[in-house]
Coordinates of C-alpha atoms and ligand atoms in Angstrom, one line a residue:
Chain A
M12 CA 28.5 8.8 -31.4
K13 CA 31.3 11.0 -30.0
Q14 CA 34.9 10.0 -30.6
Q15 CA 36.5 9.5 -27.3
P16 CA 39.9 11.2 -27.2
K17 CA 42.6 8.6 -26.9
S18 CA 44.2 10.4 -23.9
K19 CA 44.2 8.0 -21.1
I20 CA 44.3 10.6 -18.4
Q21 CA 41.3 12.5 -19.5
S22 CA 38.8 9.8 -20.1
K23 CA 36.3 9.8 -17.3
P24 CA 35.3 6.6 -15.5
G25 CA 31.9 7.3 -17.1
F26 CA 29.2 4.9 -17.9
A27 CA 28.0 7.4 -20.5
S28 CA 30.6 6.4 -23.0
L29 CA 29.6 2.8 -22.5
T30 CA 25.9 3.3 -23.1
Q31 CA 26.8 5.7 -26.0
A32 CA 28.5 2.9 -27.8
K33 CA 25.8 0.4 -27.1
W34 CA 22.5 2.2 -27.6
P35 CA 22.0 1.3 -31.3
V36 CA 22.4 -2.4 -30.4
T37 CA 19.9 -2.0 -27.6
L38 CA 17.4 -0.3 -29.8
V39 CA 17.5 -3.0 -32.5
W40 CA 17.3 -5.7 -29.8
L41 CA 14.3 -4.0 -28.2
I42 CA 12.4 -3.5 -31.5
G43 CA 13.0 -7.1 -32.4
L44 CA 11.6 -8.2 -29.0
I45 CA 8.5 -6.1 -29.3
L46 CA 7.9 -7.4 -32.8
I47 CA 8.1 -11.1 -31.8
W48 CA 6.0 -10.4 -28.7
E49 CA 3.2 -8.8 -30.7
L50 CA 3.2 -11.5 -33.4
A51 CA 2.9 -14.1 -30.7
A52 CA 0.1 -12.1 -28.9
F53 CA -1.9 -11.9 -32.2
E54 CA -1.5 -15.7 -32.7
V55 CA -2.6 -16.4 -29.1
A56 CA -5.6 -14.1 -29.4
Q57 CA -6.7 -15.8 -32.6
T58 CA -6.4 -19.4 -31.4
K59 CA -8.3 -18.7 -28.2
R60 CA -6.3 -20.5 -25.5
T61 CA -7.1 -20.7 -21.9
P62 CA -7.0 -18.5 -20.0
E63 CA -7.9 -16.4 -22.9
N64 CA -5.4 -13.6 -22.7
V65 CA -2.5 -15.6 -21.4
L66 CA -0.2 -13.5 -23.7
P67 CA -1.8 -10.0 -23.8
H68 CA -0.6 -7.3 -26.1
L69 CA 2.1 -5.0 -24.7
Y70 CA -0.2 -2.0 -24.5
Q71 CA -2.6 -3.9 -22.4
I72 CA 0.1 -4.7 -19.9
I73 CA 1.3 -1.2 -19.8
A74 CA -2.3 0.0 -19.4
A75 CA -2.8 -2.5 -16.5
A76 CA 0.2 -1.1 -14.8
F77 CA -1.4 2.3 -14.6
S78 CA -5.0 1.4 -14.2
G79 CA -6.7 1.9 -10.9
K80 CA -8.8 -1.2 -11.2
K81 CA -8.6 -3.5 -8.2
V82 CA -7.4 -6.9 -9.0
T83 CA -7.3 -8.8 -5.7
N84 CA -7.8 -7.9 -2.1
N85 CA -8.7 -4.4 -3.0
L86 CA -5.3 -3.7 -4.6
T87 CA -4.4 -2.5 -8.1
A88 CA -2.1 -4.7 -10.2
T89 CA 0.9 -2.4 -9.6
Q90 CA 0.2 -2.3 -5.8
V91 CA 0.1 -6.1 -5.8
V92 CA 3.5 -6.3 -7.6
L93 CA 5.2 -3.7 -5.4
I94 CA 4.0 -5.0 -2.1
N95 CA 5.1 -8.6 -2.9
A96 CA 8.3 -7.4 -4.4
A97 CA 9.2 -5.7 -1.2
S98 CA 9.2 -8.9 0.8
T99 CA 10.9 -11.0 -1.9
L100 CA 13.6 -8.4 -2.6
L101 CA 14.2 -7.9 1.1
R102 CA 14.8 -11.6 1.5
A103 CA 17.0 -11.7 -1.6
G104 CA 19.0 -8.8 -0.3
Q105 CA 19.5 -10.3 3.1
G106 CA 20.5 -13.7 1.6
F107 CA 22.8 -11.9 -0.9
V108 CA 24.7 -10.0 1.8
I109 CA 25.1 -13.1 4.0
G110 CA 26.1 -15.3 1.0
V111 CA 28.7 -12.7 -0.1
A112 CA 30.2 -12.4 3.4
F113 CA 30.5 -16.2 3.9
G114 CA 31.6 -16.8 0.3
Y115 CA 34.4 -14.4 0.6
L116 CA 35.4 -15.6 4.0
L117 CA 35.5 -19.2 2.8
A118 CA 37.6 -18.2 -0.2
L119 CA 40.0 -16.4 2.1
L120 CA 40.3 -19.4 4.5
M121 CA 40.8 -21.8 1.5
S122 CA 43.5 -19.5 0.2
L123 CA 45.2 -19.3 3.7
S124 CA 45.1 -23.1 4.3
K125 CA 45.4 -25.9 1.8
I126 CA 43.7 -28.2 4.4
V127 CA 40.6 -26.0 4.5
E128 CA 40.5 -26.0 0.8
K129 CA 40.8 -29.7 0.5
I130 CA 38.0 -30.2 3.1
A131 CA 35.7 -27.4 1.9
F132 CA 35.9 -27.7 -1.8
P133 CA 33.9 -31.0 -2.2
Y134 CA 31.1 -29.5 -0.1
L135 CA 31.2 -26.4 -2.2
M136 CA 30.7 -28.6 -5.3
L137 CA 28.0 -30.6 -3.6
I138 CA 25.9 -27.5 -2.6
Q139 CA 26.1 -26.5 -6.2
M140 CA 24.7 -29.8 -7.3
I141 CA 21.6 -30.0 -5.1
P142 CA 18.6 -28.4 -6.8
I143 CA 17.1 -25.6 -4.9
L144 CA 13.8 -27.3 -4.5
G145 CA 15.6 -30.3 -3.0
M146 CA 17.6 -28.1 -0.7
A147 CA 14.5 -26.3 0.6
P148 CA 13.0 -29.0 2.9
I149 CA 16.4 -29.6 4.4
V150 CA 17.0 -26.0 5.1
L151 CA 13.4 -25.6 6.4
S152 CA 13.9 -28.5 8.9
I153 CA 17.1 -26.9 10.1
T154 CA 15.9 -23.3 10.5
G155 CA 12.4 -24.2 11.4
D156 CA 11.1 -21.0 9.8
I157 CA 10.0 -20.6 6.2
N158 CA 11.1 -17.0 5.9
R159 CA 14.4 -17.7 7.4
S160 CA 15.0 -20.7 5.2
R161 CA 14.1 -18.5 2.1
I162 CA 16.9 -16.1 3.1
V163 CA 19.3 -19.0 3.7
I164 CA 18.6 -20.5 0.3
A165 CA 19.2 -17.1 -1.4
A166 CA 22.5 -17.0 0.6
I167 CA 23.5 -20.5 -0.4
L168 CA 23.0 -19.6 -4.1
T169 CA 24.9 -16.4 -3.7
F170 CA 27.7 -18.0 -1.8
Y171 CA 29.0 -20.3 -4.5
P172 CA 29.9 -17.9 -7.3
I173 CA 31.5 -15.6 -4.8
A174 CA 33.6 -18.3 -3.1
A175 CA 34.6 -19.9 -6.4
N176 CA 35.5 -16.6 -8.1
C177 CA 37.4 -15.2 -5.2
L178 CA 39.3 -18.4 -4.7
A179 CA 40.3 -18.2 -8.4
G180 CA 41.3 -14.6 -7.7
F181 CA 43.6 -15.6 -4.8
K182 CA 45.2 -18.2 -7.0
A183 CA 45.7 -15.9 -10.0
V184 CA 48.1 -13.6 -8.1
E185 CA 51.4 -13.9 -10.1
P186 CA 54.2 -15.8 -8.4
Q187 CA 56.4 -12.7 -8.8
K188 CA 54.1 -10.7 -6.5
H189 CA 54.6 -13.4 -3.9
E190 CA 58.3 -13.2 -4.5
L191 CA 58.4 -9.5 -4.2
M192 CA 56.5 -9.6 -0.9
Y193 CA 58.9 -12.3 0.3
S194 CA 61.9 -10.3 -0.7
Y195 CA 60.5 -7.3 1.3
G196 CA 60.3 -9.6 4.3
A197 CA 56.5 -9.1 4.5
N198 CA 54.5 -11.2 7.0
K199 CA 51.4 -13.1 6.2
F200 CA 49.1 -10.2 7.3
Q201 CA 50.9 -7.8 5.0
L202 CA 50.9 -10.2 2.2
Y203 CA 47.1 -10.5 2.4
T204 CA 46.3 -6.9 3.1
K205 CA 48.7 -5.4 0.5
T206 CA 48.6 -8.0 -2.2
M207 CA 46.2 -10.9 -2.1
I208 CA 43.0 -9.2 -1.0
P209 CA 43.2 -6.2 -3.3
A210 CA 44.1 -8.6 -6.2
T211 CA 40.8 -10.4 -5.7
W212 CA 38.5 -7.4 -6.2
P213 CA 38.0 -7.9 -9.9
Y214 CA 37.1 -11.5 -9.3
F215 CA 34.9 -10.5 -6.4
F216 CA 32.9 -8.2 -8.6
T217 CA 32.6 -10.9 -11.3
G218 CA 31.1 -13.0 -8.5
L219 CA 28.8 -10.3 -7.5
K220 CA 27.5 -9.8 -11.0
I221 CA 26.6 -13.5 -11.2
S222 CA 25.2 -13.7 -7.7
A223 CA 23.0 -10.6 -7.6
P224 CA 20.5 -11.7 -10.2
L225 CA 20.8 -15.3 -8.9
A226 CA 19.8 -14.3 -5.4
I227 CA 16.7 -12.6 -6.8
T228 CA 15.7 -15.5 -9.0
A229 CA 16.2 -18.0 -6.2
S230 CA 14.2 -15.8 -3.8
I231 CA 11.3 -15.8 -6.2
L232 CA 11.5 -19.5 -6.7
V233 CA 11.4 -20.3 -3.0
D234 CA 8.5 -17.9 -2.5
T235 CA 6.3 -20.7 -4.0
L236 CA 7.3 -23.3 -1.4
Q237 CA 4.7 -22.4 1.1
G238 CA 2.0 -19.8 1.0
G239 CA 2.5 -16.3 2.1
G240 CA 3.5 -13.2 0.3
G241 CA 6.2 -12.7 -2.3
L242 CA 6.5 -12.4 -6.0
G243 CA 6.8 -16.1 -6.5
S244 CA 3.5 -17.0 -4.9
M245 CA 1.8 -14.2 -6.8
L246 CA 3.2 -15.5 -10.1
S247 CA 1.8 -19.0 -9.5
Q248 CA -1.5 -17.7 -8.4
S249 CA -2.0 -14.9 -10.9
L250 CA -1.8 -17.1 -14.0
K251 CA -4.9 -19.1 -12.8
H252 CA -7.3 -16.1 -13.1
A253 CA -7.9 -14.3 -16.3
M254 CA -8.3 -11.1 -14.3
S255 CA -4.8 -11.2 -12.9
V256 CA -2.9 -12.3 -15.9
Y257 CA -1.6 -8.8 -16.1
V258 CA -0.2 -9.1 -12.7
F259 CA 1.7 -12.1 -13.9
W260 CA 3.3 -10.2 -16.8
L261 CA 3.9 -7.1 -14.6
I262 CA 5.9 -9.3 -12.2
I263 CA 7.8 -10.9 -15.1
F264 CA 8.8 -7.5 -16.4
F265 CA 9.6 -6.2 -13.0
V266 CA 11.8 -9.1 -12.1
A267 CA 13.6 -9.0 -15.4
F268 CA 14.3 -5.3 -14.8
I269 CA 15.4 -5.8 -11.2
G270 CA 17.7 -8.6 -12.2
M271 CA 19.4 -6.6 -14.9
F272 CA 19.5 -3.6 -12.6
S273 CA 21.2 -5.6 -9.9
F274 CA 23.8 -6.6 -12.4
Y275 CA 24.3 -3.1 -13.6
L276 CA 24.5 -1.8 -10.0
M277 CA 27.4 -4.2 -9.3
G278 CA 29.1 -2.8 -12.4
V279 CA 28.6 0.8 -11.1
L280 CA 29.9 -0.3 -7.7
E281 CA 33.0 -1.8 -9.3
A282 CA 33.7 1.3 -11.4
W283 CA 33.4 3.4 -8.3
L284 CA 35.5 1.3 -6.0
C285 CA 38.1 0.1 -8.6
P286 CA 38.7 3.1 -10.8
Y287 CA 42.0 1.6 -12.0
R288 CA 40.1 -1.2 -13.8
K289 CA 39.3 0.8 -16.8
W290 CA 43.0 1.0 -17.8
E291 CA 43.6 -2.7 -17.4
K292 CA 45.1 -4.4 -20.4
G293 CA 45.7 -8.0 -21.2
G294 CA 48.8 -7.7 -19.0
N295 CA 52.1 -5.9 -18.9
E296 CA 54.2 -8.8 -20.2
A297 CA 54.2 -8.2 -23.9
Chain B
M1198 CA 87.4 -22.0 -15.9
K1199 CA 89.6 -19.9 -18.2
N1200 CA 89.7 -16.2 -17.7
T1201 CA 90.3 -14.2 -20.8
A1202 CA 90.5 -10.9 -19.0
G1203 CA 94.1 -10.4 -19.9
R1204 CA 93.4 -10.2 -23.6
L1205 CA 91.4 -7.0 -23.4
K1206 CA 92.4 -4.7 -20.7
R1207 CA 90.4 -2.2 -18.9
A1208 CA 91.0 1.4 -20.0
T1209 CA 89.9 3.4 -17.0
G1210 CA 90.6 3.0 -13.4
A1211 CA 87.9 4.6 -11.2
P1212 CA 84.7 5.1 -13.2
A1213 CA 82.6 6.5 -10.4
S1214 CA 84.9 9.4 -9.6
G1215 CA 85.1 10.3 -13.2
I1216 CA 81.4 10.9 -13.6
A1217 CA 80.9 12.7 -10.4
A1218 CA 82.4 15.9 -11.8
D1219 CA 79.9 15.9 -14.7
L1220 CA 76.9 15.8 -12.4
N1221 CA 74.9 19.0 -12.2
P1222 CA 74.1 20.4 -8.7
S1223 CA 70.7 18.9 -8.3
E1224 CA 71.9 15.5 -9.3
R1225 CA 74.7 15.8 -6.8
S1226 CA 72.3 16.6 -4.0
S1227 CA 70.2 13.6 -4.9
E1228 CA 73.4 11.6 -4.9
S1229 CA 74.2 12.5 -1.4
A1230 CA 70.6 11.7 -0.4
L1231 CA 71.0 8.3 -1.9
A1232 CA 74.5 7.5 -0.7
E1233 CA 74.4 4.6 1.7
P1234 CA 76.8 3.6 4.3
A1235 CA 79.1 1.4 2.3
A1236 CA 78.1 -1.9 3.7
Q1237 CA 80.1 -4.8 2.3
S1238 CA 78.0 -5.9 -0.6
G1239 CA 80.1 -8.3 -2.6
I1240 CA 78.5 -11.6 -3.4
S1241 CA 80.3 -14.8 -3.4
L1242 CA 79.0 -18.2 -4.6
S1243 CA 81.2 -21.1 -4.0
G1244 CA 80.5 -24.6 -5.2
V1245 CA 76.8 -23.8 -5.7
S1246 CA 74.8 -26.6 -7.2
K1247 CA 71.1 -27.0 -7.7
A1248 CA 69.1 -30.1 -8.7
Y1249 CA 65.4 -30.6 -9.2
P1250 CA 63.6 -33.8 -8.9
V1251 CA 61.9 -34.6 -12.2
N1252 CA 60.0 -37.9 -12.4
G1253 CA 61.8 -39.2 -9.3
E1254 CA 65.2 -38.4 -10.8
M1255 CA 67.4 -35.5 -9.7
I1256 CA 68.1 -33.3 -12.7
P1257 CA 71.1 -31.0 -12.2
V1258 CA 70.2 -27.4 -13.1
L1259 CA 73.3 -25.7 -11.8
K1260 CA 76.6 -27.4 -11.3
N1261 CA 79.5 -26.1 -9.2
I1262 CA 79.0 -22.4 -9.7
N1263 CA 82.0 -20.3 -8.4
L1264 CA 81.6 -16.6 -8.7
D1265 CA 82.9 -13.6 -6.8
I1266 CA 81.0 -10.4 -7.5
K1267 CA 82.8 -7.4 -6.2
Q1268 CA 81.1 -4.6 -4.3
G1269 CA 79.8 -2.0 -6.7
E1270 CA 80.4 -4.2 -9.7
F1271 CA 78.0 -4.4 -12.6
I1272 CA 78.0 -8.0 -13.6
S1273 CA 75.9 -9.8 -16.3
L1274 CA 74.9 -13.4 -16.5
V1275 CA 74.3 -14.4 -20.1
G1276 CA 73.5 -17.7 -21.6
P1277 CA 70.9 -19.5 -23.6
S1278 CA 67.4 -20.3 -22.2
G1279 CA 67.5 -22.9 -19.5
C1280 CA 71.2 -22.5 -18.5
G1281 CA 70.2 -21.5 -15.0
K1282 CA 70.5 -17.7 -15.0
T1283 CA 67.3 -17.1 -13.2
T1284 CA 68.0 -20.0 -10.8
T1285 CA 71.3 -18.4 -9.9
L1286 CA 69.6 -15.1 -9.2
R1287 CA 66.9 -16.7 -7.2
I1288 CA 69.5 -18.5 -5.1
I1289 CA 71.2 -15.1 -4.3
A1290 CA 67.7 -13.7 -3.5
D1291 CA 66.9 -16.5 -1.1
L1292 CA 63.9 -17.5 -3.1
I1293 CA 65.3 -20.9 -3.4
S1294 CA 68.2 -22.6 -1.6
P1295 CA 71.1 -24.3 -3.3
S1296 CA 71.3 -28.1 -3.1
S1297 CA 75.0 -27.7 -2.1
G1298 CA 77.6 -24.9 -1.8
T1299 CA 77.5 -21.6 0.0
V1300 CA 76.4 -18.1 -0.9
L1301 CA 77.5 -15.1 1.0
I1302 CA 76.3 -11.6 0.5
G1303 CA 78.7 -9.2 2.2
G1304 CA 79.4 -12.0 4.7
Q1305 CA 75.7 -12.7 5.3
T1306 CA 73.6 -15.6 4.2
P1307 CA 71.0 -14.8 1.5
R1308 CA 68.3 -15.1 4.2
Q1309 CA 70.0 -12.5 6.4
A1310 CA 70.6 -10.3 3.5
R1311 CA 66.9 -10.6 2.4
L1312 CA 65.6 -9.8 5.9
K1313 CA 68.0 -6.8 6.0
R1314 CA 66.5 -5.8 2.7
R1315 CA 69.9 -5.6 1.1
Y1316 CA 68.7 -6.3 -2.4
G1317 CA 66.0 -5.1 -4.8
M1318 CA 64.5 -7.2 -7.5
V1319 CA 63.4 -6.3 -11.0
F1320 CA 61.7 -8.9 -13.2
Q1321 CA 61.1 -9.1 -17.0
S1322 CA 57.6 -7.8 -16.5
A1323 CA 57.2 -4.8 -14.2
V1324 CA 54.9 -6.7 -11.8
L1325 CA 53.2 -3.5 -10.8
Y1326 CA 50.1 -3.4 -8.6
D1327 CA 47.3 -2.3 -10.9
W1328 CA 45.2 -0.9 -8.1
R1329 CA 47.9 1.3 -6.8
T1330 CA 49.1 4.6 -8.3
V1331 CA 52.7 4.8 -9.5
I1332 CA 53.9 6.5 -6.3
K1333 CA 51.9 4.0 -4.2
N1334 CA 53.6 1.2 -6.1
V1335 CA 57.0 2.6 -5.2
M1336 CA 55.9 3.1 -1.6
L1337 CA 54.8 -0.5 -1.3
P1338 CA 58.1 -1.9 0.1
L1339 CA 58.4 1.1 2.4
E1340 CA 55.0 0.4 3.8
I1341 CA 56.1 -3.2 4.5
M1342 CA 59.1 -1.7 6.2
K1343 CA 56.8 0.5 8.3
L1344 CA 58.7 3.7 7.6
P1345 CA 57.0 6.9 8.6
K1346 CA 54.5 8.1 6.0
Q1347 CA 56.4 11.3 5.4
E1348 CA 59.6 9.4 4.6
Q1349 CA 57.8 6.9 2.4
Q1350 CA 56.4 9.8 0.4
Q1351 CA 59.7 11.6 0.1
R1352 CA 61.7 8.6 -0.8
A1353 CA 59.2 7.4 -3.4
E1354 CA 59.3 10.9 -5.0
A1355 CA 63.1 10.9 -5.1
M1356 CA 63.1 7.5 -6.8
L1357 CA 60.5 8.5 -9.3
D1358 CA 62.6 11.6 -10.0
M1359 CA 65.6 9.4 -10.6
V1360 CA 63.8 7.2 -13.2
G1361 CA 62.3 10.3 -14.8
L1362 CA 58.7 9.7 -13.8
K1363 CA 58.2 12.6 -11.4
N1364 CA 55.1 13.8 -13.2
Y1365 CA 53.4 10.4 -13.3
A1366 CA 53.1 9.8 -9.6
A1367 CA 49.3 9.9 -9.6
H1368 CA 48.9 7.7 -12.7
Y1369 CA 47.8 4.1 -12.6
P1370 CA 50.2 1.5 -14.1
G1371 CA 47.6 0.8 -16.8
Q1372 CA 48.1 4.3 -18.1
L1373 CA 51.8 3.9 -18.7
S1374 CA 53.8 2.4 -21.5
G1375 CA 55.8 -0.8 -21.0
G1376 CA 59.0 1.1 -20.7
M1377 CA 57.5 3.5 -18.1
Q1378 CA 56.1 0.6 -16.2
Q1379 CA 59.6 -1.0 -16.1
R1380 CA 61.0 2.3 -14.8
V1381 CA 58.4 2.2 -12.0
G1382 CA 59.6 -1.4 -11.2
I1383 CA 63.2 -0.1 -11.0
A1384 CA 62.2 2.8 -8.8
R1385 CA 60.4 0.4 -6.5
A1386 CA 63.4 -1.8 -6.3
L1387 CA 65.6 1.2 -5.5
A1388 CA 63.2 2.6 -2.9
L1389 CA 64.5 0.1 -0.3
K1390 CA 68.0 1.6 -0.8
P1391 CA 69.5 -1.8 -1.3
D1392 CA 73.2 -2.4 -1.8
I1393 CA 72.4 -4.8 -4.5
L1394 CA 70.1 -4.8 -7.5
L1395 CA 69.1 -8.2 -8.9
M1396 CA 67.6 -7.8 -12.4
D1397 CA 66.2 -10.7 -14.4
E1398 CA 66.0 -9.8 -18.1
P1399 CA 64.5 -6.4 -17.1
F1400 CA 64.5 -5.0 -20.6
S1401 CA 63.9 -8.0 -22.8
A1402 CA 60.2 -7.2 -23.3
L1403 CA 60.9 -3.7 -24.5
D1404 CA 61.5 -2.3 -27.9
E1405 CA 65.0 -1.4 -29.1
F1406 CA 64.6 2.4 -28.6
T1407 CA 63.1 2.1 -25.1
R1408 CA 65.7 -0.4 -24.1
E1409 CA 68.6 1.8 -25.2
K1410 CA 67.2 4.7 -23.3
L1411 CA 66.8 2.5 -20.2
H1412 CA 70.4 1.3 -20.6
E1413 CA 71.6 4.9 -20.3
D1414 CA 69.3 5.5 -17.3
L1415 CA 70.4 2.4 -15.5
L1416 CA 74.1 3.2 -16.1
Q1417 CA 73.5 6.7 -14.6
I1418 CA 71.7 5.3 -11.6
W1419 CA 74.5 2.9 -11.1
Q1420 CA 77.1 5.6 -11.3
K1421 CA 75.2 7.7 -8.8
T1422 CA 74.4 5.0 -6.3
H1423 CA 77.4 2.6 -6.6
K1424 CA 75.1 -0.4 -6.2
T1425 CA 76.2 -3.9 -7.0
I1426 CA 74.2 -5.0 -10.0
V1427 CA 73.6 -8.6 -11.1
F1428 CA 72.0 -8.4 -14.5
V1429 CA 70.5 -11.4 -16.3
T1430 CA 70.1 -11.2 -20.0
H1431 CA 70.4 -13.2 -23.2
N1432 CA 71.3 -10.2 -25.2
I1433 CA 75.1 -10.3 -25.6
A1434 CA 75.5 -6.7 -26.8
E1435 CA 73.5 -5.5 -23.9
A1436 CA 75.6 -7.4 -21.4
V1437 CA 78.9 -6.1 -23.0
Y1438 CA 77.7 -2.6 -23.1
L1439 CA 76.5 -2.4 -19.5
S1440 CA 78.9 -4.6 -17.6
D1441 CA 82.2 -4.6 -15.9
R1442 CA 82.3 -8.4 -16.3
V1443 CA 80.2 -10.8 -18.3
C1444 CA 79.6 -14.2 -16.9
V1445 CA 78.9 -16.7 -19.7
M1446 CA 76.8 -19.7 -18.7
S1447 CA 76.1 -22.8 -20.6
P1448 CA 73.3 -25.4 -20.2
H1449 CA 73.0 -29.1 -19.4
P1450 CA 73.9 -28.7 -16.6
G1451 CA 74.1 -25.0 -16.0
R1452 CA 77.6 -23.9 -15.4
I1453 CA 79.9 -20.9 -15.9
S1454 CA 81.9 -21.4 -19.0
N1455 CA 83.7 -18.1 -19.0
I1456 CA 84.0 -14.8 -17.2
I1457 CA 85.0 -11.9 -19.4
E1458 CA 86.2 -8.6 -18.1
I1459 CA 84.9 -5.8 -20.3
G1460 CA 87.6 -3.2 -20.7
L1461 CA 85.5 -0.5 -22.4
P1462 CA 86.1 2.9 -20.8
R1463 CA 83.5 4.4 -18.4
P1464 CA 81.4 6.3 -18.6
R1465 CA 80.0 4.6 -21.7
N1466 CA 77.8 6.1 -24.3
P1467 CA 76.0 4.5 -27.2
Q1468 CA 78.9 5.5 -29.4
A1469 CA 80.9 2.8 -27.8
K1470 CA 78.7 0.2 -29.5
T1471 CA 80.1 1.0 -32.9
S1472 CA 83.7 0.5 -31.9
A1473 CA 85.9 -2.4 -33.0
T1474 CA 86.7 -3.2 -29.4
F1475 CA 83.0 -3.5 -28.6
S1476 CA 82.5 -6.0 -31.5
A1477 CA 85.5 -7.9 -30.3
Y1478 CA 84.0 -8.3 -26.9
V1479 CA 80.7 -9.4 -28.3
N1480 CA 82.4 -12.0 -30.4
L1481 CA 84.5 -13.2 -27.5
V1482 CA 81.3 -13.7 -25.4
R1483 CA 79.6 -15.4 -28.3
S1484 CA 82.5 -17.9 -28.8
S1485 CA 82.5 -18.7 -25.1
F1486 CA 79.3 -20.8 -25.0
E1487 CA 79.8 -24.5 -24.8
G1488 CA 77.5 -27.2 -26.1
V1489 CA 74.9 -25.0 -27.7
Ligands
LIG2613 N1 61.0 -25.9 -10.1 C1 61.7 -26.5 -11.0 N2 61.6 -27.8 -11.2 C2 62.2 -28.5 -12.2 N3 63.1 -27.9 -13.0 C3 63.2 -26.5 -12.9 C4 62.6 -25.8 -11.9 N4 62.9 -24.5 -12.0 C5 63.8 -24.4 -13.1 N5 64.0 -25.7 -13.6 C6 64.9 -26.0 -14.7 O1 66.1 -25.4 -14.5 C7 66.6 -25.0 -15.7 C8 67.2 -23.6 -15.6 O2 66.1 -22.7 -15.4 P1 66.3 -21.1 -15.4 O3 64.9 -20.5 -15.2 O4 67.3 -20.8 -14.3 O5 66.8 -20.8 -16.8 P2 67.2 -19.4 -17.4 O6 68.7 -19.4 -17.7 O7 66.8 -18.3 -16.6 O8 66.4 -19.5 -18.8 P3 65.6 -18.3 -19.5 O9 66.6 -17.5 -20.3 O10 64.6 -19.0 -20.4 O11 64.9 -17.5 -18.5 C9 65.6 -25.1 -16.8 O12 66.0 -26.2 -17.6 C10 64.4 -25.4 -16.0 O13 63.6 -26.4 -16.7
LIG2614 MG1 65.2 -16.8 -16.7

């Protein structure tokens, strides 16, 4: 590992330094995971469960990813995963964007008006309490279209972490900053554009990092509601046939990767849009 | 209210004119750039009281404050925690209004003075905007004023120069030390070219070395710009060293128990802190607290 010079000016906003420090941990973690997996796979193979290869060896899964063998509908395992992933991720992405926009807007309105906050907050809590599967029929009956309701559900799940985090961000602005703006004779618009909204960016990104994987998981879950394409439907179907067990595992790995990647992507976005964040300390007070 | 000013007399008459001769040419030019039309900027508080409701009962926090701060004066408010120093400052700044009594800033109400941007504020913490560079932080009040971009830039640069941070314009606050951050806060307060600086324990979070350096810088800025400075602190030596007058406040309820004129000659230098007169003033301030 390279010693980073302590000079605050020179240090790049790089992710390289971050991964540099973390790779040994990642390696140990990965080896441990492979070890556990393989032990479990041997155990499953010996005890002959049904379907027989419910937990295949890792090399079998990797081989399945690259094999040209048709699994269903004249498609290879990898093709099945990618085609279904496209529709699921598209819905997740659409829901995510809508949820983020509405979440931030609601946080902004709640910050602007105590009345809006008092009215909206219980609903916000309520939405959070209803299980997705309970929400689905309601949303479906409102939108009247399964695909649209899948997007809406992804949006609803994205919405809450964004709204809650950004509201916390608006509230965390130090009273002295309000006083400064007041002493400058700033109007409400200036207060928000110069102080409040920029102050919420770190909270916004925290919300994004929670929401992005959530939108994907939710999207997969609601795939199973009615037939049609999507990773979720493939997951529930594939486990029933010994042939397509590999598809099941490929999807699991793919989803895990995409989930982590979406989290990582939000971090990259944050580092790019908020370069000042890397110098942040506990605060300037002490 | 007894005034002990007679006991220790002021040694020098016109401090500002004395220092002007010592300024080098570049400082003199920045002085003329900073010179403002001498608006009347004395502050007068008469019969100011403030009470807060606590559990349905009105608790007096300030009681009958009478204080006349002269234009261009450096005055300190000292006193133990909870004696109402910040409250007094916030009343002057129009952040809160007094329960009774009147406050006039150069003949204007605090609200008028605020809207005319006649004062700049500095807090204990720098309260910088993490997401703005140093120069953008200093430009913030000027953006609110909607000054032309060019002028914002020029003014902010001049202010950073004055606090010795010319080379840090492009840095982010997180890259600066606590003392440097506080300087940025001062530059930002000065950027409005206010007649008055309101400073609430601006140096109390800093180490001794940085604080002493900032004392010198603040005195220099004051000599250059002739601002009225109201300086809150609970450090007696700091108050004596910096001020023309020290206003001693006592708690329960907050009141002025003494106003002491500091007769140490100007310009002052750290050497002054070792003199017997200096210690005499410190002791005088210390013995002025009531009920602590
Ligand atoms: N909003 C408020 N409601 C009730 N009491 C208050 C309020 N603001 C201040 N006080 C009380 O007023 C008193 C004076 O407060 P103030 O902040 O002016 O003290 P201070 O002299 O600045 O003290 P410190 O040196 O600790 O900063 C304190 O006892 C405080 O509890
Ligand atoms: Mg205080």
